[in-house]
């Protein structure tokens, strides 16, 4: 039996979905995407049957999509909240890097699971109307138009920034005591020097 479209899930159903998503992220972070079977997820979540998963998610793809949406949504809300206070392109770039690094530090399992999902090919960062780095690329273009940033290819620099912050969860997996604040400062300095019009 599948949940049908209607007035929306009940609080109990929403709580169960959230429980399954959280368990899935934990299994992927601990054991890898390939090991994230419904049976293993159900056992990890303390569910009596995999039917309690398939009741809410018609397929593994649907479940993984919900996992991606959960992590990306939380990250986007946090980064967006902090960017809102910035009035300059350089400030937004600095805040973007710092916010993503801090989120990755606080939400280590979730970010590790997300990147394992993406690397497995189970989900694409290009799903949707625009690439994942498009907002960052737009930020860089704004900085060029305002005169804060020098001339460069925004797509290349956006990809470099994106890959730099995405590397952190993998580093934390082998170096859990890494100084994430120092990591953020180094990245901010690197990309500040690389983008500003008059490097010191």
mmCIF file with all atom_site columns, C-alpha atoms in Angstrom:
data_model
loop_
_atom_site.group_PDB
_atom_site.id
_atom_site.type_symbol
_atom_site.label_atom_id
_atom_site.label_alt_id
_atom_site.label_comp_id
_atom_site.label_asym_id
_atom_site.label_entity_id
_atom_site.label_seq_id
_atom_site.pdbx_PDB_ins_code
_atom_site.Cartn_x
_atom_site.Cartn_y
_atom_site.Cartn_z
_atom_site.occupancy
_atom_site.B_iso_or_equiv
_atom_site.pdbx_formal_charge
_atom_site.auth_seq_id
_atom_site.auth_comp_id
_atom_site.auth_asym_id
_atom_site.auth_atom_id
_atom_site.pdbx_PDB_model_num
ATOM 1   C CA . UNK A 1 1   ? 0.000  0.000  0.000   1.00 0.00 ? 1   UNK A CA 1
ATOM 2   C CA . UNK A 1 2   ? 1.294  3.457  -0.908  1.00 0.00 ? 2   UNK A CA 1
ATOM 3   C CA . UNK A 1 3   ? 0.492  6.861  0.493   1.00 0.00 ? 3   UNK A CA 1
ATOM 4   C CA . UNK A 1 4   ? -1.761 8.682  -1.953  1.00 0.00 ? 4   UNK A CA 1
ATOM 5   C CA . UNK A 1 5   ? -1.868 12.366 -2.751  1.00 0.00 ? 5   UNK A CA 1
ATOM 6   C CA . UNK A 1 6   ? -4.287 14.298 -0.621  1.00 0.00 ? 6   UNK A CA 1
ATOM 7   C CA . UNK A 1 7   ? -4.300 16.717 2.250   1.00 0.00 ? 7   UNK A CA 1
ATOM 8   C CA . UNK A 1 8   ? -0.740 15.845 3.169   1.00 0.00 ? 8   UNK A CA 1
ATOM 9   C CA . UNK A 1 9   ? 0.777  13.415 5.644   1.00 0.00 ? 9   UNK A CA 1
ATOM 10  C CA . UNK A 1 10  ? -0.456 13.242 9.205   1.00 0.00 ? 10  UNK A CA 1
ATOM 11  C CA . UNK A 1 11  ? 1.969  14.259 11.969  1.00 0.00 ? 11  UNK A CA 1
ATOM 12  C CA . UNK A 1 12  ? 2.601  10.572 12.667  1.00 0.00 ? 12  UNK A CA 1
ATOM 13  C CA . UNK A 1 13  ? 3.332  9.851  9.005   1.00 0.00 ? 13  UNK A CA 1
ATOM 14  C CA . UNK A 1 14  ? 5.613  12.876 8.756   1.00 0.00 ? 14  UNK A CA 1
ATOM 15  C CA . UNK A 1 15  ? 7.478  11.720 11.860  1.00 0.00 ? 15  UNK A CA 1
ATOM 16  C CA . UNK A 1 16  ? 7.884  8.216  10.411  1.00 0.00 ? 16  UNK A CA 1
ATOM 17  C CA . UNK A 1 17  ? 9.194  9.615  7.120   1.00 0.00 ? 17  UNK A CA 1
ATOM 18  C CA . UNK A 1 18  ? 11.680 11.772 9.012   1.00 0.00 ? 18  UNK A CA 1
ATOM 19  C CA . UNK A 1 19  ? 12.763 8.723  11.043  1.00 0.00 ? 19  UNK A CA 1
ATOM 20  C CA . UNK A 1 20  ? 13.373 6.704  7.867   1.00 0.00 ? 20  UNK A CA 1
ATOM 21  C CA . UNK A 1 21  ? 15.284 9.540  6.194   1.00 0.00 ? 21  UNK A CA 1
ATOM 22  C CA . UNK A 1 22  ? 17.481 10.017 9.268   1.00 0.00 ? 22  UNK A CA 1
ATOM 23  C CA . UNK A 1 23  ? 18.189 6.284  9.482   1.00 0.00 ? 23  UNK A CA 1
ATOM 24  C CA . UNK A 1 24  ? 19.026 6.153  5.773   1.00 0.00 ? 24  UNK A CA 1
ATOM 25  C CA . UNK A 1 25  ? 21.511 8.995  6.081   1.00 0.00 ? 25  UNK A CA 1
ATOM 26  C CA . UNK A 1 26  ? 23.132 7.302  9.073   1.00 0.00 ? 26  UNK A CA 1
ATOM 27  C CA . UNK A 1 27  ? 23.440 3.951  7.272   1.00 0.00 ? 27  UNK A CA 1
ATOM 28  C CA . UNK A 1 28  ? 24.972 5.564  4.188   1.00 0.00 ? 28  UNK A CA 1
ATOM 29  C CA . UNK A 1 29  ? 27.402 7.612  6.279   1.00 0.00 ? 29  UNK A CA 1
ATOM 30  C CA . UNK A 1 30  ? 28.488 4.545  8.256   1.00 0.00 ? 30  UNK A CA 1
ATOM 31  C CA . UNK A 1 31  ? 28.398 1.759  5.659   1.00 0.00 ? 31  UNK A CA 1
ATOM 32  C CA . UNK A 1 32  ? 28.229 3.410  2.244   1.00 0.00 ? 32  UNK A CA 1
ATOM 33  C CA . UNK A 1 33  ? 25.487 3.861  -0.325  1.00 0.00 ? 33  UNK A CA 1
ATOM 34  C CA . UNK A 1 34  ? 25.739 0.304  -1.686  1.00 0.00 ? 34  UNK A CA 1
ATOM 35  C CA . UNK A 1 35  ? 24.895 -1.116 1.745   1.00 0.00 ? 35  UNK A CA 1
ATOM 36  C CA . UNK A 1 36  ? 21.796 1.020  2.248   1.00 0.00 ? 36  UNK A CA 1
ATOM 37  C CA . UNK A 1 37  ? 19.165 -1.643 1.587   1.00 0.00 ? 37  UNK A CA 1
ATOM 38  C CA . UNK A 1 38  ? 15.631 -1.295 2.928   1.00 0.00 ? 38  UNK A CA 1
ATOM 39  C CA . UNK A 1 39  ? 16.363 -4.229 5.245   1.00 0.00 ? 39  UNK A CA 1
ATOM 40  C CA . UNK A 1 40  ? 19.419 -2.570 6.735   1.00 0.00 ? 40  UNK A CA 1
ATOM 41  C CA . UNK A 1 41  ? 17.677 0.791  7.048   1.00 0.00 ? 41  UNK A CA 1
ATOM 42  C CA . UNK A 1 42  ? 14.689 -0.825 8.776   1.00 0.00 ? 42  UNK A CA 1
ATOM 43  C CA . UNK A 1 43  ? 16.968 -2.601 11.233  1.00 0.00 ? 43  UNK A CA 1
ATOM 44  C CA . UNK A 1 44  ? 18.894 0.599  11.946  1.00 0.00 ? 44  UNK A CA 1
ATOM 45  C CA . UNK A 1 45  ? 15.654 2.524  12.527  1.00 0.00 ? 45  UNK A CA 1
ATOM 46  C CA . UNK A 1 46  ? 14.239 -0.222 14.747  1.00 0.00 ? 46  UNK A CA 1
ATOM 47  C CA . UNK A 1 47  ? 11.349 -0.911 12.365  1.00 0.00 ? 47  UNK A CA 1
ATOM 48  C CA . UNK A 1 48  ? 9.674  -4.306 12.350  1.00 0.00 ? 48  UNK A CA 1
ATOM 49  C CA . UNK A 1 49  ? 9.365  -4.547 8.571   1.00 0.00 ? 49  UNK A CA 1
ATOM 50  C CA . UNK A 1 50  ? 10.637 -2.967 5.361   1.00 0.00 ? 50  UNK A CA 1
ATOM 51  C CA . UNK A 1 51  ? 6.972  -2.396 4.521   1.00 0.00 ? 51  UNK A CA 1
ATOM 52  C CA . UNK A 1 52  ? 7.062  0.512  6.956   1.00 0.00 ? 52  UNK A CA 1
ATOM 53  C CA . UNK A 1 53  ? 9.577  2.105  4.579   1.00 0.00 ? 53  UNK A CA 1
ATOM 54  C CA . UNK A 1 54  ? 7.868  1.207  1.303   1.00 0.00 ? 54  UNK A CA 1
ATOM 55  C CA . UNK A 1 55  ? 4.580  2.550  2.686   1.00 0.00 ? 55  UNK A CA 1
ATOM 56  C CA . UNK A 1 56  ? 6.113  6.033  2.607   1.00 0.00 ? 56  UNK A CA 1
ATOM 57  C CA . UNK A 1 57  ? 8.639  5.647  -0.224  1.00 0.00 ? 57  UNK A CA 1
ATOM 58  C CA . UNK A 1 58  ? 7.686  3.794  -3.394  1.00 0.00 ? 58  UNK A CA 1
ATOM 59  C CA . UNK A 1 59  ? 11.295 3.049  -4.311  1.00 0.00 ? 59  UNK A CA 1
ATOM 60  C CA . UNK A 1 60  ? 14.852 3.457  -3.122  1.00 0.00 ? 60  UNK A CA 1
ATOM 61  C CA . UNK A 1 61  ? 15.191 6.323  -5.588  1.00 0.00 ? 61  UNK A CA 1
ATOM 62  C CA . UNK A 1 62  ? 12.298 8.123  -3.908  1.00 0.00 ? 62  UNK A CA 1
ATOM 63  C CA . UNK A 1 63  ? 13.875 7.584  -0.503  1.00 0.00 ? 63  UNK A CA 1
ATOM 64  C CA . UNK A 1 64  ? 17.271 8.813  -1.671  1.00 0.00 ? 64  UNK A CA 1
ATOM 65  C CA . UNK A 1 65  ? 15.607 11.845 -3.234  1.00 0.00 ? 65  UNK A CA 1
ATOM 66  C CA . UNK A 1 66  ? 14.036 12.658 0.130   1.00 0.00 ? 66  UNK A CA 1
ATOM 67  C CA . UNK A 1 67  ? 17.438 12.285 1.803   1.00 0.00 ? 67  UNK A CA 1
ATOM 68  C CA . UNK A 1 68  ? 19.071 14.653 -0.669  1.00 0.00 ? 68  UNK A CA 1
ATOM 69  C CA . UNK A 1 69  ? 16.224 17.131 -0.282  1.00 0.00 ? 69  UNK A CA 1
ATOM 70  C CA . UNK A 1 70  ? 16.536 17.010 3.506   1.00 0.00 ? 70  UNK A CA 1
ATOM 71  C CA . UNK A 1 71  ? 20.272 17.750 3.613   1.00 0.00 ? 71  UNK A CA 1
ATOM 72  C CA . UNK A 1 72  ? 20.416 20.196 0.711   1.00 0.00 ? 72  UNK A CA 1
ATOM 73  C CA . UNK A 1 73  ? 17.350 22.001 2.036   1.00 0.00 ? 73  UNK A CA 1
ATOM 74  C CA . UNK A 1 74  ? 18.825 22.390 5.520   1.00 0.00 ? 74  UNK A CA 1
ATOM 75  C CA . UNK A 1 75  ? 22.143 23.562 4.100   1.00 0.00 ? 75  UNK A CA 1
ATOM 76  C CA . UNK A 1 76  ? 20.442 25.995 1.738   1.00 0.00 ? 76  UNK A CA 1
ATOM 77  C CA . UNK A 1 77  ? 18.343 27.515 4.501   1.00 0.00 ? 77  UNK A CA 1
ATOM 78  C CA . UNK A 1 78  ? 21.360 28.016 6.747   1.00 0.00 ? 78  UNK A CA 1
ATOM 79  C CA . UNK A 1 79  ? 23.536 29.513 4.019   1.00 0.00 ? 79  UNK A CA 1
ATOM 80  C CA . UNK A 1 80  ? 20.679 31.683 2.744   1.00 0.00 ? 80  UNK A CA 1
ATOM 81  C CA . UNK A 1 81  ? 19.933 33.021 6.217   1.00 0.00 ? 81  UNK A CA 1
ATOM 82  C CA . UNK A 1 82  ? 23.530 34.083 6.687   1.00 0.00 ? 82  UNK A CA 1
ATOM 83  C CA . UNK A 1 83  ? 23.972 35.507 3.197   1.00 0.00 ? 83  UNK A CA 1
ATOM 84  C CA . UNK A 1 84  ? 20.932 37.711 3.699   1.00 0.00 ? 84  UNK A CA 1
ATOM 85  C CA . UNK A 1 85  ? 22.869 39.906 6.128   1.00 0.00 ? 85  UNK A CA 1
ATOM 86  C CA . UNK A 1 86  ? 25.719 40.580 3.673   1.00 0.00 ? 86  UNK A CA 1
ATOM 87  C CA . UNK A 1 87  ? 25.686 43.629 1.404   1.00 0.00 ? 87  UNK A CA 1
ATOM 88  C CA . UNK A 1 88  ? 28.829 43.066 -0.688  1.00 0.00 ? 88  UNK A CA 1
ATOM 89  C CA . UNK A 1 89  ? 29.813 40.301 -3.092  1.00 0.00 ? 89  UNK A CA 1
ATOM 90  C CA . UNK A 1 90  ? 33.064 39.692 -1.238  1.00 0.00 ? 90  UNK A CA 1
ATOM 91  C CA . UNK A 1 91  ? 31.152 39.416 2.030   1.00 0.00 ? 91  UNK A CA 1
ATOM 92  C CA . UNK A 1 92  ? 28.709 36.954 0.489   1.00 0.00 ? 92  UNK A CA 1
ATOM 93  C CA . UNK A 1 93  ? 31.540 34.825 -0.892  1.00 0.00 ? 93  UNK A CA 1
ATOM 94  C CA . UNK A 1 94  ? 33.263 34.788 2.495   1.00 0.00 ? 94  UNK A CA 1
ATOM 95  C CA . UNK A 1 95  ? 30.011 33.948 4.262   1.00 0.00 ? 95  UNK A CA 1
ATOM 96  C CA . UNK A 1 96  ? 29.127 31.228 1.759   1.00 0.00 ? 96  UNK A CA 1
ATOM 97  C CA . UNK A 1 97  ? 32.429 29.429 2.337   1.00 0.00 ? 97  UNK A CA 1
ATOM 98  C CA . UNK A 1 98  ? 32.293 29.815 6.116   1.00 0.00 ? 98  UNK A CA 1
ATOM 99  C CA . UNK A 1 99  ? 28.648 28.762 6.368   1.00 0.00 ? 99  UNK A CA 1
ATOM 100 C CA . UNK A 1 100 ? 29.120 25.604 4.288   1.00 0.00 ? 100 UNK A CA 1
ATOM 101 C CA . UNK A 1 101 ? 32.236 24.615 6.249   1.00 0.00 ? 101 UNK A CA 1
ATOM 102 C CA . UNK A 1 102 ? 30.499 25.166 9.590   1.00 0.00 ? 102 UNK A CA 1
ATOM 103 C CA . UNK A 1 103 ? 27.411 23.243 8.459   1.00 0.00 ? 103 UNK A CA 1
ATOM 104 C CA . UNK A 1 104 ? 29.625 20.372 7.296   1.00 0.00 ? 104 UNK A CA 1
ATOM 105 C CA . UNK A 1 105 ? 31.353 20.350 10.679  1.00 0.00 ? 105 UNK A CA 1
ATOM 106 C CA . UNK A 1 106 ? 28.125 20.306 12.695  1.00 0.00 ? 106 UNK A CA 1
ATOM 107 C CA . UNK A 1 107 ? 26.293 17.879 10.371  1.00 0.00 ? 107 UNK A CA 1
ATOM 108 C CA . UNK A 1 108 ? 29.109 15.475 9.579   1.00 0.00 ? 108 UNK A CA 1
ATOM 109 C CA . UNK A 1 109 ? 27.068 12.326 9.019   1.00 0.00 ? 109 UNK A CA 1
ATOM 110 C CA . UNK A 1 110 ? 24.488 14.043 6.853   1.00 0.00 ? 110 UNK A CA 1
ATOM 111 C CA . UNK A 1 111 ? 27.092 15.691 4.622   1.00 0.00 ? 111 UNK A CA 1
ATOM 112 C CA . UNK A 1 112 ? 29.126 12.496 4.345   1.00 0.00 ? 112 UNK A CA 1
ATOM 113 C CA . UNK A 1 113 ? 25.998 10.610 3.288   1.00 0.00 ? 113 UNK A CA 1
ATOM 114 C CA . UNK A 1 114 ? 25.035 13.300 0.789   1.00 0.00 ? 114 UNK A CA 1
ATOM 115 C CA . UNK A 1 115 ? 28.401 13.238 -0.938  1.00 0.00 ? 115 UNK A CA 1
ATOM 116 C CA . UNK A 1 116 ? 28.436 9.439  -1.006  1.00 0.00 ? 116 UNK A CA 1
ATOM 117 C CA . UNK A 1 117 ? 25.033 9.525  -2.706  1.00 0.00 ? 117 UNK A CA 1
ATOM 118 C CA . UNK A 1 118 ? 26.288 11.986 -5.307  1.00 0.00 ? 118 UNK A CA 1
ATOM 119 C CA . UNK A 1 119 ? 29.519 10.076 -5.932  1.00 0.00 ? 119 UNK A CA 1
ATOM 120 C CA . UNK A 1 120 ? 27.601 6.821  -6.364  1.00 0.00 ? 120 UNK A CA 1
ATOM 121 C CA . UNK A 1 121 ? 25.684 8.340  -9.255  1.00 0.00 ? 121 UNK A CA 1
ATOM 122 C CA . UNK A 1 122 ? 22.396 7.687  -7.475  1.00 0.00 ? 122 UNK A CA 1
ATOM 123 C CA . UNK A 1 123 ? 21.528 11.375 -7.661  1.00 0.00 ? 123 UNK A CA 1
ATOM 124 C CA . UNK A 1 124 ? 22.787 14.218 -9.800  1.00 0.00 ? 124 UNK A CA 1
ATOM 125 C CA . UNK A 1 125 ? 23.627 17.762 -8.734  1.00 0.00 ? 125 UNK A CA 1
ATOM 126 C CA . UNK A 1 126 ? 22.240 18.803 -12.114 1.00 0.00 ? 126 UNK A CA 1
ATOM 127 C CA . UNK A 1 127 ? 18.723 17.595 -11.276 1.00 0.00 ? 127 UNK A CA 1
ATOM 128 C CA . UNK A 1 128 ? 16.435 20.601 -11.480 1.00 0.00 ? 128 UNK A CA 1
ATOM 129 C CA . UNK A 1 129 ? 16.304 23.770 -13.575 1.00 0.00 ? 129 UNK A CA 1
ATOM 130 C CA . UNK A 1 130 ? 19.872 24.873 -12.857 1.00 0.00 ? 130 UNK A CA 1
ATOM 131 C CA . UNK A 1 131 ? 23.209 23.394 -11.728 1.00 0.00 ? 131 UNK A CA 1
ATOM 132 C CA . UNK A 1 132 ? 23.983 23.328 -8.011  1.00 0.00 ? 132 UNK A CA 1
ATOM 133 C CA . UNK A 1 133 ? 26.745 25.922 -8.404  1.00 0.00 ? 133 UNK A CA 1
ATOM 134 C CA . UNK A 1 134 ? 24.526 28.373 -10.324 1.00 0.00 ? 134 UNK A CA 1
ATOM 135 C CA . UNK A 1 135 ? 23.766 30.645 -7.314  1.00 0.00 ? 135 UNK A CA 1
ATOM 136 C CA . UNK A 1 136 ? 27.471 30.825 -6.493  1.00 0.00 ? 136 UNK A CA 1
ATOM 137 C CA . UNK A 1 137 ? 28.271 31.645 -10.107 1.00 0.00 ? 137 UNK A CA 1
ATOM 138 C CA . UNK A 1 138 ? 25.651 34.418 -10.003 1.00 0.00 ? 138 UNK A CA 1
ATOM 139 C CA . UNK A 1 139 ? 27.263 35.789 -6.828  1.00 0.00 ? 139 UNK A CA 1
ATOM 140 C CA . UNK A 1 140 ? 30.621 35.965 -8.602  1.00 0.00 ? 140 UNK A CA 1
ATOM 141 C CA . UNK A 1 141 ? 29.094 37.695 -11.622 1.00 0.00 ? 141 UNK A CA 1
ATOM 142 C CA . UNK A 1 142 ? 27.505 40.269 -9.317  1.00 0.00 ? 142 UNK A CA 1
ATOM 143 C CA . UNK A 1 143 ? 30.932 40.960 -7.828  1.00 0.00 ? 143 UNK A CA 1
ATOM 144 C CA . UNK A 1 144 ? 32.408 41.496 -11.276 1.00 0.00 ? 144 UNK A CA 1
ATOM 145 C CA . UNK A 1 145 ? 29.627 43.884 -12.252 1.00 0.00 ? 145 UNK A CA 1
ATOM 146 C CA . UNK A 1 146 ? 30.071 45.881 -9.046  1.00 0.00 ? 146 UNK A CA 1
ATOM 147 C CA . UNK A 1 147 ? 33.826 46.121 -9.604  1.00 0.00 ? 147 UNK A CA 1
ATOM 148 C CA . UNK A 1 148 ? 34.748 44.163 -6.478  1.00 0.00 ? 148 UNK A CA 1
ATOM 149 C CA . UNK A 1 149 ? 36.066 41.164 -8.399  1.00 0.00 ? 149 UNK A CA 1
ATOM 150 C CA . UNK A 1 150 ? 38.576 40.984 -11.221 1.00 0.00 ? 150 UNK A CA 1
ATOM 151 C CA . UNK A 1 151 ? 37.846 39.426 -14.590 1.00 0.00 ? 151 UNK A CA 1
ATOM 152 C CA . UNK A 1 152 ? 37.708 35.620 -14.500 1.00 0.00 ? 152 UNK A CA 1
ATOM 153 C CA . UNK A 1 153 ? 35.420 32.835 -15.678 1.00 0.00 ? 153 UNK A CA 1
ATOM 154 C CA . UNK A 1 154 ? 32.707 32.655 -12.984 1.00 0.00 ? 154 UNK A CA 1
ATOM 155 C CA . UNK A 1 155 ? 31.853 29.055 -13.898 1.00 0.00 ? 155 UNK A CA 1
ATOM 156 C CA . UNK A 1 156 ? 35.431 27.916 -13.286 1.00 0.00 ? 156 UNK A CA 1
ATOM 157 C CA . UNK A 1 157 ? 35.799 29.774 -9.983  1.00 0.00 ? 157 UNK A CA 1
ATOM 158 C CA . UNK A 1 158 ? 32.352 28.687 -8.770  1.00 0.00 ? 158 UNK A CA 1
ATOM 159 C CA . UNK A 1 159 ? 33.285 25.071 -9.466  1.00 0.00 ? 159 UNK A CA 1
ATOM 160 C CA . UNK A 1 160 ? 36.588 25.522 -7.610  1.00 0.00 ? 160 UNK A CA 1
ATOM 161 C CA . UNK A 1 161 ? 34.852 26.990 -4.561  1.00 0.00 ? 161 UNK A CA 1
ATOM 162 C CA . UNK A 1 162 ? 32.190 24.284 -4.627  1.00 0.00 ? 162 UNK A CA 1
ATOM 163 C CA . UNK A 1 163 ? 34.696 21.447 -4.843  1.00 0.00 ? 163 UNK A CA 1
ATOM 164 C CA . UNK A 1 164 ? 36.834 22.970 -2.093  1.00 0.00 ? 164 UNK A CA 1
ATOM 165 C CA . UNK A 1 165 ? 34.010 23.050 0.435   1.00 0.00 ? 165 UNK A CA 1
ATOM 166 C CA . UNK A 1 166 ? 32.711 19.646 -0.675  1.00 0.00 ? 166 UNK A CA 1
ATOM 167 C CA . UNK A 1 167 ? 36.097 18.093 0.131   1.00 0.00 ? 167 UNK A CA 1
ATOM 168 C CA . UNK A 1 168 ? 35.719 18.760 3.859   1.00 0.00 ? 168 UNK A CA 1
ATOM 169 C CA . UNK A 1 169 ? 33.441 15.817 4.792   1.00 0.00 ? 169 UNK A CA 1
ATOM 170 C CA . UNK A 1 170 ? 35.928 13.389 3.259   1.00 0.00 ? 170 UNK A CA 1
ATOM 171 C CA . UNK A 1 171 ? 38.786 14.998 5.178   1.00 0.00 ? 171 UNK A CA 1
ATOM 172 C CA . UNK A 1 172 ? 36.800 14.844 8.409   1.00 0.00 ? 172 UNK A CA 1
ATOM 173 C CA . UNK A 1 173 ? 36.262 11.119 7.899   1.00 0.00 ? 173 UNK A CA 1
ATOM 174 C CA . UNK A 1 174 ? 40.009 10.496 8.210   1.00 0.00 ? 174 UNK A CA 1
ATOM 175 C CA . UNK A 1 175 ? 40.874 13.485 10.414  1.00 0.00 ? 175 UNK A CA 1
ATOM 176 C CA . UNK A 1 176 ? 37.934 14.039 12.781  1.00 0.00 ? 176 UNK A CA 1
ATOM 177 C CA . UNK A 1 177 ? 39.867 16.509 14.939  1.00 0.00 ? 177 UNK A CA 1
ATOM 178 C CA . UNK A 1 178 ? 40.506 18.813 11.981  1.00 0.00 ? 178 UNK A CA 1
ATOM 179 C CA . UNK A 1 179 ? 40.312 22.524 12.824  1.00 0.00 ? 179 UNK A CA 1
ATOM 180 C CA . UNK A 1 180 ? 37.355 23.447 10.624  1.00 0.00 ? 180 UNK A CA 1
ATOM 181 C CA . UNK A 1 181 ? 37.556 27.133 11.520  1.00 0.00 ? 181 UNK A CA 1
ATOM 182 C CA . UNK A 1 182 ? 41.139 27.225 10.247  1.00 0.00 ? 182 UNK A CA 1
ATOM 183 C CA . UNK A 1 183 ? 40.055 25.317 7.126   1.00 0.00 ? 183 UNK A CA 1
ATOM 184 C CA . UNK A 1 184 ? 37.402 27.961 6.457   1.00 0.00 ? 184 UNK A CA 1
ATOM 185 C CA . UNK A 1 185 ? 39.849 30.821 7.030   1.00 0.00 ? 185 UNK A CA 1
ATOM 186 C CA . UNK A 1 186 ? 42.330 29.356 4.548   1.00 0.00 ? 186 UNK A CA 1
ATOM 187 C CA . UNK A 1 187 ? 39.663 28.917 1.891   1.00 0.00 ? 187 UNK A CA 1
ATOM 188 C CA . UNK A 1 188 ? 38.340 32.433 2.461   1.00 0.00 ? 188 UNK A CA 1
ATOM 189 C CA . UNK A 1 189 ? 41.857 33.858 2.115   1.00 0.00 ? 189 UNK A CA 1
ATOM 190 C CA . UNK A 1 190 ? 42.559 31.772 -0.982  1.00 0.00 ? 190 UNK A CA 1
ATOM 191 C CA . UNK A 1 191 ? 39.437 32.817 -2.853  1.00 0.00 ? 191 UNK A CA 1
ATOM 192 C CA . UNK A 1 192 ? 39.551 36.404 -1.614  1.00 0.00 ? 192 UNK A CA 1
ATOM 193 C CA . UNK A 1 193 ? 43.031 36.788 -3.079  1.00 0.00 ? 193 UNK A CA 1
ATOM 194 C CA . UNK A 1 194 ? 41.995 34.946 -6.218  1.00 0.00 ? 194 UNK A CA 1
ATOM 195 C CA . UNK A 1 195 ? 38.910 37.032 -6.963  1.00 0.00 ? 195 UNK A CA 1
ATOM 196 C CA . UNK A 1 196 ? 39.505 40.567 -5.748  1.00 0.00 ? 196 UNK A CA 1
ATOM 197 C CA . UNK A 1 197 ? 40.443 43.205 -8.269  1.00 0.00 ? 197 UNK A CA 1
ATOM 198 C CA . UNK A 1 198 ? 43.625 44.441 -6.596  1.00 0.00 ? 198 UNK A CA 1
ATOM 199 C CA . UNK A 1 199 ? 45.389 41.566 -4.774  1.00 0.00 ? 199 UNK A CA 1
ATOM 200 C CA . UNK A 1 200 ? 47.578 42.717 -1.904  1.00 0.00 ? 200 UNK A CA 1
#
